CSV table of C-alpha atoms in Angstrom, one decimal:
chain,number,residue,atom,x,y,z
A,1,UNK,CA,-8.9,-7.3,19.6
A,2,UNK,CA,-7.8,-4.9,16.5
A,3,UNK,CA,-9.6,-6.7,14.0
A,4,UNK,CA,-13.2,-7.4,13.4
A,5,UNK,CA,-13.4,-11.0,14.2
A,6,UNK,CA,-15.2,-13.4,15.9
A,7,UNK,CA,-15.4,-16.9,16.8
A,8,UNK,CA,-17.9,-18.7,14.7
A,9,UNK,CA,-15.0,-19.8,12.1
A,10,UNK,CA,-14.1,-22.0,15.1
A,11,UNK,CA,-17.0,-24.5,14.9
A,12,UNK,CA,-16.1,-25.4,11.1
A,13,UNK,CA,-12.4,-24.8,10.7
A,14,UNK,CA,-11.5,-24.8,15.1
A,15,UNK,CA,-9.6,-21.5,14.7
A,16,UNK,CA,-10.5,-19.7,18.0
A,17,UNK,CA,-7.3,-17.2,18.5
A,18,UNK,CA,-9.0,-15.0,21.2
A,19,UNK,CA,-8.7,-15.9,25.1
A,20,UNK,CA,-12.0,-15.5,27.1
A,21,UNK,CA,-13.4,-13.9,30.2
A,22,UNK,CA,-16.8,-15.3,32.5
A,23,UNK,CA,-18.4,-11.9,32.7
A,24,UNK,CA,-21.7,-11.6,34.2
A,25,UNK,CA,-23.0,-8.0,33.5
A,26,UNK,CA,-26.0,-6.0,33.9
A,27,UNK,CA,-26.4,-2.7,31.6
A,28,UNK,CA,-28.8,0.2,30.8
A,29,UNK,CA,-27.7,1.9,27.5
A,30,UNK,CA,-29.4,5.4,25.8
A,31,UNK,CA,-28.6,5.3,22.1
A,32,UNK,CA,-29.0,8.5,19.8
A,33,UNK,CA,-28.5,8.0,16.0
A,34,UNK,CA,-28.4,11.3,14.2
A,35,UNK,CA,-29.1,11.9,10.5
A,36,UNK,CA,-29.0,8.8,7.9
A,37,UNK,CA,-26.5,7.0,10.4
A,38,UNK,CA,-24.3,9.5,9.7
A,39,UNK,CA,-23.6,9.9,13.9
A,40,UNK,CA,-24.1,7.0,16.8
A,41,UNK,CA,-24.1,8.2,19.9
A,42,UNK,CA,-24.1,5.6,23.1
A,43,UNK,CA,-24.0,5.5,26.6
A,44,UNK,CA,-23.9,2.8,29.3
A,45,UNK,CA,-24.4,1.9,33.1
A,46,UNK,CA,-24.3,-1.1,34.6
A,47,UNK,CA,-22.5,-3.2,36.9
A,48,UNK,CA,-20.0,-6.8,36.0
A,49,UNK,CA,-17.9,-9.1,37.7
A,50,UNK,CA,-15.2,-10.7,36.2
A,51,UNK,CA,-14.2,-14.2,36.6
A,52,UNK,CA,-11.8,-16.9,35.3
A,53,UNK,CA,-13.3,-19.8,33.4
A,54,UNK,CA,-11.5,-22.7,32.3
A,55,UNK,CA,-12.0,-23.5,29.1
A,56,UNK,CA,-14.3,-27.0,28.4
A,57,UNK,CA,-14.4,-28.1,25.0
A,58,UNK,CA,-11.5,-29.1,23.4
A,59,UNK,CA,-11.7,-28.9,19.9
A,60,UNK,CA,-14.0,-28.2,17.2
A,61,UNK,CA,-17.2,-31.0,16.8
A,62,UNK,CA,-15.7,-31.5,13.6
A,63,UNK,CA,-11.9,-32.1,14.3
A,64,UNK,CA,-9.1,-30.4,13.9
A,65,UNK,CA,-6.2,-28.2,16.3
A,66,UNK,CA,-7.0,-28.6,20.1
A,67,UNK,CA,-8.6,-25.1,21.5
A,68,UNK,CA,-5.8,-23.2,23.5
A,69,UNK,CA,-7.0,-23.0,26.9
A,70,UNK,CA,-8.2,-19.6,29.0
A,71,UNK,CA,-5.2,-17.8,30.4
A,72,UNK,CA,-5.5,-16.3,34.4
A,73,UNK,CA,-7.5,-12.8,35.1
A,74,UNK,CA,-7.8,-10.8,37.5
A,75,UNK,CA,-10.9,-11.4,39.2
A,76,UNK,CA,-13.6,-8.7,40.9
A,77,UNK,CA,-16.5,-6.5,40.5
A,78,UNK,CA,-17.2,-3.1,39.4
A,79,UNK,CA,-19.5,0.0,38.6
A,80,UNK,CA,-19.3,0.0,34.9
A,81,UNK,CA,-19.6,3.3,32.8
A,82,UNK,CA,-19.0,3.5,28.8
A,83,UNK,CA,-19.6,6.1,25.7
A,84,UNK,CA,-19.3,5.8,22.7
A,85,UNK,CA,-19.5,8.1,19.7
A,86,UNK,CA,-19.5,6.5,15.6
A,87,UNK,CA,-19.2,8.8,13.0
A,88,UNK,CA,-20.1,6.8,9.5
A,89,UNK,CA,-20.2,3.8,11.5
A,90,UNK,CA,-21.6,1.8,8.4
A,91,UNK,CA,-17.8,2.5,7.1
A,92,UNK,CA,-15.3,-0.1,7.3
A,93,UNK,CA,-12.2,-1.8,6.0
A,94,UNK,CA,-14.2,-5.0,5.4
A,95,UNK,CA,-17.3,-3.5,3.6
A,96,UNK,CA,-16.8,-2.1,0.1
A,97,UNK,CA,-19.0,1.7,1.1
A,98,UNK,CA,-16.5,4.2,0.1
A,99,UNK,CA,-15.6,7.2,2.4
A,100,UNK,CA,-14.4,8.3,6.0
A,101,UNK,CA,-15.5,6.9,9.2
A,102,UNK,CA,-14.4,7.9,13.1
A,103,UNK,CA,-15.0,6.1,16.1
A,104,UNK,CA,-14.1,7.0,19.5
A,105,UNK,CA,-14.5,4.5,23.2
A,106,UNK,CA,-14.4,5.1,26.7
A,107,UNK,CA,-15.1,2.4,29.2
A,108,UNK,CA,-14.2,2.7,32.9
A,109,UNK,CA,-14.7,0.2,35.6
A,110,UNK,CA,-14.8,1.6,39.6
A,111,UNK,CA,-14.8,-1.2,42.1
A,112,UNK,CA,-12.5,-4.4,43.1
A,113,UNK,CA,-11.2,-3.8,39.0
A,114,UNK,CA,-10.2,0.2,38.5
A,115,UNK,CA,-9.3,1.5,35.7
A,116,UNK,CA,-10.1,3.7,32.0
A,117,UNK,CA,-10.3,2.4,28.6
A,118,UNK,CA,-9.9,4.7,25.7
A,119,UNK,CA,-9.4,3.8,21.8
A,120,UNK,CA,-10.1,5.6,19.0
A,121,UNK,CA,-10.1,4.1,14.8
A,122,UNK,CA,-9.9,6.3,11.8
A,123,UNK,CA,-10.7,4.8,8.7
A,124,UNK,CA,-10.7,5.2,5.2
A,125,UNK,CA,-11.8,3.8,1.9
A,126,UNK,CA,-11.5,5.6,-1.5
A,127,UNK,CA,-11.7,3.9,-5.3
A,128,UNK,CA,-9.8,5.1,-7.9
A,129,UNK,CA,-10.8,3.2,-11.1
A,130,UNK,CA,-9.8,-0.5,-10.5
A,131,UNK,CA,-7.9,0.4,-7.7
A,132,UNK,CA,-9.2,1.2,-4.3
A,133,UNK,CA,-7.2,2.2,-1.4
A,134,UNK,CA,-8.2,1.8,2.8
A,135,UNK,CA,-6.3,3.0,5.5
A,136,UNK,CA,-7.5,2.4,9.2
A,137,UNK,CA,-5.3,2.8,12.4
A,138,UNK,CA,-6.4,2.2,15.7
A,139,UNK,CA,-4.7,4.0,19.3
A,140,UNK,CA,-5.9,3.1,22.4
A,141,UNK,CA,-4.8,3.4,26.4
A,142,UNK,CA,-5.6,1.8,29.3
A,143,UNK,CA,-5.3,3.7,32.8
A,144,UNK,CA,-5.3,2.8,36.7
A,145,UNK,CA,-2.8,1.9,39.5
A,146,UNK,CA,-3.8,-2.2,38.8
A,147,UNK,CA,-5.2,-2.6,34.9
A,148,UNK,CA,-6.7,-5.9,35.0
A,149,UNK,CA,-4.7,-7.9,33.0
A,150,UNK,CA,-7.4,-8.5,30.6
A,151,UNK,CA,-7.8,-5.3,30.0
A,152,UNK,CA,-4.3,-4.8,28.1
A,153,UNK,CA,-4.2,-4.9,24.6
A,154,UNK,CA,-2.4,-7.8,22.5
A,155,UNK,CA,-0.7,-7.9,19.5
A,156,UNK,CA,0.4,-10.2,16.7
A,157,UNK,CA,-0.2,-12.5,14.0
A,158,UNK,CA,-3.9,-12.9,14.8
A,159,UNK,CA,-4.1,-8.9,14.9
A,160,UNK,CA,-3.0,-8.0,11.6
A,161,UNK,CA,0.5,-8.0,12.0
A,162,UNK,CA,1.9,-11.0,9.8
A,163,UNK,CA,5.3,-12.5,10.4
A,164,UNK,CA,5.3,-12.4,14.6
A,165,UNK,CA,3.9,-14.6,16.8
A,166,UNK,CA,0.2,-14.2,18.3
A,167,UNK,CA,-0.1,-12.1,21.0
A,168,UNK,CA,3.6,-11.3,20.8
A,169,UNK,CA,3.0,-7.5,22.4
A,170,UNK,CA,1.0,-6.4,24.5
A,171,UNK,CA,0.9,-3.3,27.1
A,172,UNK,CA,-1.5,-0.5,28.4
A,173,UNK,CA,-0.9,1.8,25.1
A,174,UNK,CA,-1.1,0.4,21.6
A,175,UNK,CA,-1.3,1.5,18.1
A,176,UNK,CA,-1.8,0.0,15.0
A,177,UNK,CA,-2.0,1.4,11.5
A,178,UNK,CA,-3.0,-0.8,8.4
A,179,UNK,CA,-2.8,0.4,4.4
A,180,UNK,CA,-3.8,-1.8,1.8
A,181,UNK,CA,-4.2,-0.9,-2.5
A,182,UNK,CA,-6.3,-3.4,-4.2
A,183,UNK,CA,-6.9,-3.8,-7.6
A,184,UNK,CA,-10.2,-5.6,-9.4
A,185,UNK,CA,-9.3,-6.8,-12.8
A,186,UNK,CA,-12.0,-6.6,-15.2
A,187,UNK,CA,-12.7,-10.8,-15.5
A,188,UNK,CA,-15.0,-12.8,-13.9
A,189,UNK,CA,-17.1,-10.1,-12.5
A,190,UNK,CA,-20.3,-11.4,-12.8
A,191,UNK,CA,-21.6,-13.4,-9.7
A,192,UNK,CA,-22.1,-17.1,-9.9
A,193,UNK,CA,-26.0,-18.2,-9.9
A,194,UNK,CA,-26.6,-22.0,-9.2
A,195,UNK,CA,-30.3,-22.4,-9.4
A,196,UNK,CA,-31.7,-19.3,-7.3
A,197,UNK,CA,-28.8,-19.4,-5.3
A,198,UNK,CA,-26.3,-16.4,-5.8
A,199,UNK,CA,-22.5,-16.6,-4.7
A,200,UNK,CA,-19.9,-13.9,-5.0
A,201,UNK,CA,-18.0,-13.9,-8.6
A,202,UNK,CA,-14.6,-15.2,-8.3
A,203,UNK,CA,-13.4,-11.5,-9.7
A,204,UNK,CA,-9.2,-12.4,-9.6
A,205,UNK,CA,-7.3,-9.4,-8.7
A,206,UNK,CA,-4.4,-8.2,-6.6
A,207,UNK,CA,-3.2,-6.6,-3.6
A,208,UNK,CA,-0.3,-4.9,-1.8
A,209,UNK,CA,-0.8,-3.7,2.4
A,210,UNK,CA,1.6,-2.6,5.0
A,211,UNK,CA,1.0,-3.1,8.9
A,212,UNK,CA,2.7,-1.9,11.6
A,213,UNK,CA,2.0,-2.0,15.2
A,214,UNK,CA,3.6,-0.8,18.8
A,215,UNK,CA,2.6,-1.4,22.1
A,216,UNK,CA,3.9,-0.1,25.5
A,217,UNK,CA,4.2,-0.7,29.4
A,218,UNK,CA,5.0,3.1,30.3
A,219,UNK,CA,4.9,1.6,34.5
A,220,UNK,CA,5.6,-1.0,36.9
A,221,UNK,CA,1.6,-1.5,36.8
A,222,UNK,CA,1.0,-2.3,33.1
């Protein structure tokens, strides 16, 4: 996915947008981290197998919307290969460090599943007084004669693009770009202590983002 989500919201509040994969792999990875974090450089080797899983729980332990259920993949093995290179990876829309970060992925699979993964982010965060504007965007492509279907990328509502349906594109090339300009009003700035527990002040404020997204199938194999 285009966001940095995850599933643990699903236990308490059973929202679990994401479809899954059974993926048995086995991997050796060098890492190199270069100055203060400032670069992470990664490589992998290994081997997985992909294989469909239907989906056994239902809903959340404590109630709520029924789980969707696993959608089909294509099944097989493969050789896989992967890089990746961070630049500021401590950087992020979510996190409130200010400045420029770069990330850049390659992932290729050589087996019963062929095909090349690439996606590069760009993001940035800069605060201007009470205001502070991020910008990150996101491109990525997906090569062979077959992609494996779970290899495509999806998007829609539960991608950061609000008003269309989840999932509503999807294809081997996608881009998305997302620019938000927040601003912190000066009240209830203080966090909130309860005993020696601290929790996050309230701190009202306001904000204004654009998204937009675009996917495409350039052959008859995506």
């Amino acid at each position: 996915p285009f966001d940095s989500g995850n599933s643990l919201g699903a236990l308490i509040a059973s929202q679990d947008p994401y479809d899954y994969v059974s993926r048995s792999s086995a991997t050796i990875a060098a890492v190199r981290t270069i100055g203060a974090r400032a670069w992470i450089v990664r490589t992998e080797f290994g081997v997985a197998d992909d294989r469909y899983r239907r989906a056994v729980y239902a809903r959340s332990p404590f109630g709520g919307s029924a789980y969707r259920p696993n959608r089909g993949v294509d099944e097989g093995s493969y050789l896989r290969t992967a890089s990746l290179v961070e630049w500021h990876p401590d950087i992020s829309a979510e996190f409130a460090k200010p400045g420029l970060s770069a990330r850049f992925f390659y992932e290729r699979g050589d087996g019963t599943l062929d095909f090349q993964r690439m996606e590069a982010r760009l993001v940035g965060r800069l605060p201007m007084g009470p205001f502070v504007a991020i910008a990150r965007g996101d491109i990525g492509q997906v090569l062979g004669s077959r992609p494996p279907s779970q290899q495509l990328f999806e998007l829609g509502k539960q991608q950061n693009l609000p008003g269309y349906a989840d999932k509503e594109f999807a294809g081997t090339r996608a881009a998305i770009l997302r620019a938000t300009l927040q601003y912190a009003s000066p009240f209830l700035r203080r966090p909130i202590r309860w005993g020696q527990v601290f929790l996050p002040a309230v701190a009202p404020g306001l904000s204004v983002g654009v998204q937009s997204g675009w996917t495409e199938a350039p052959n008859a194999a995506a």
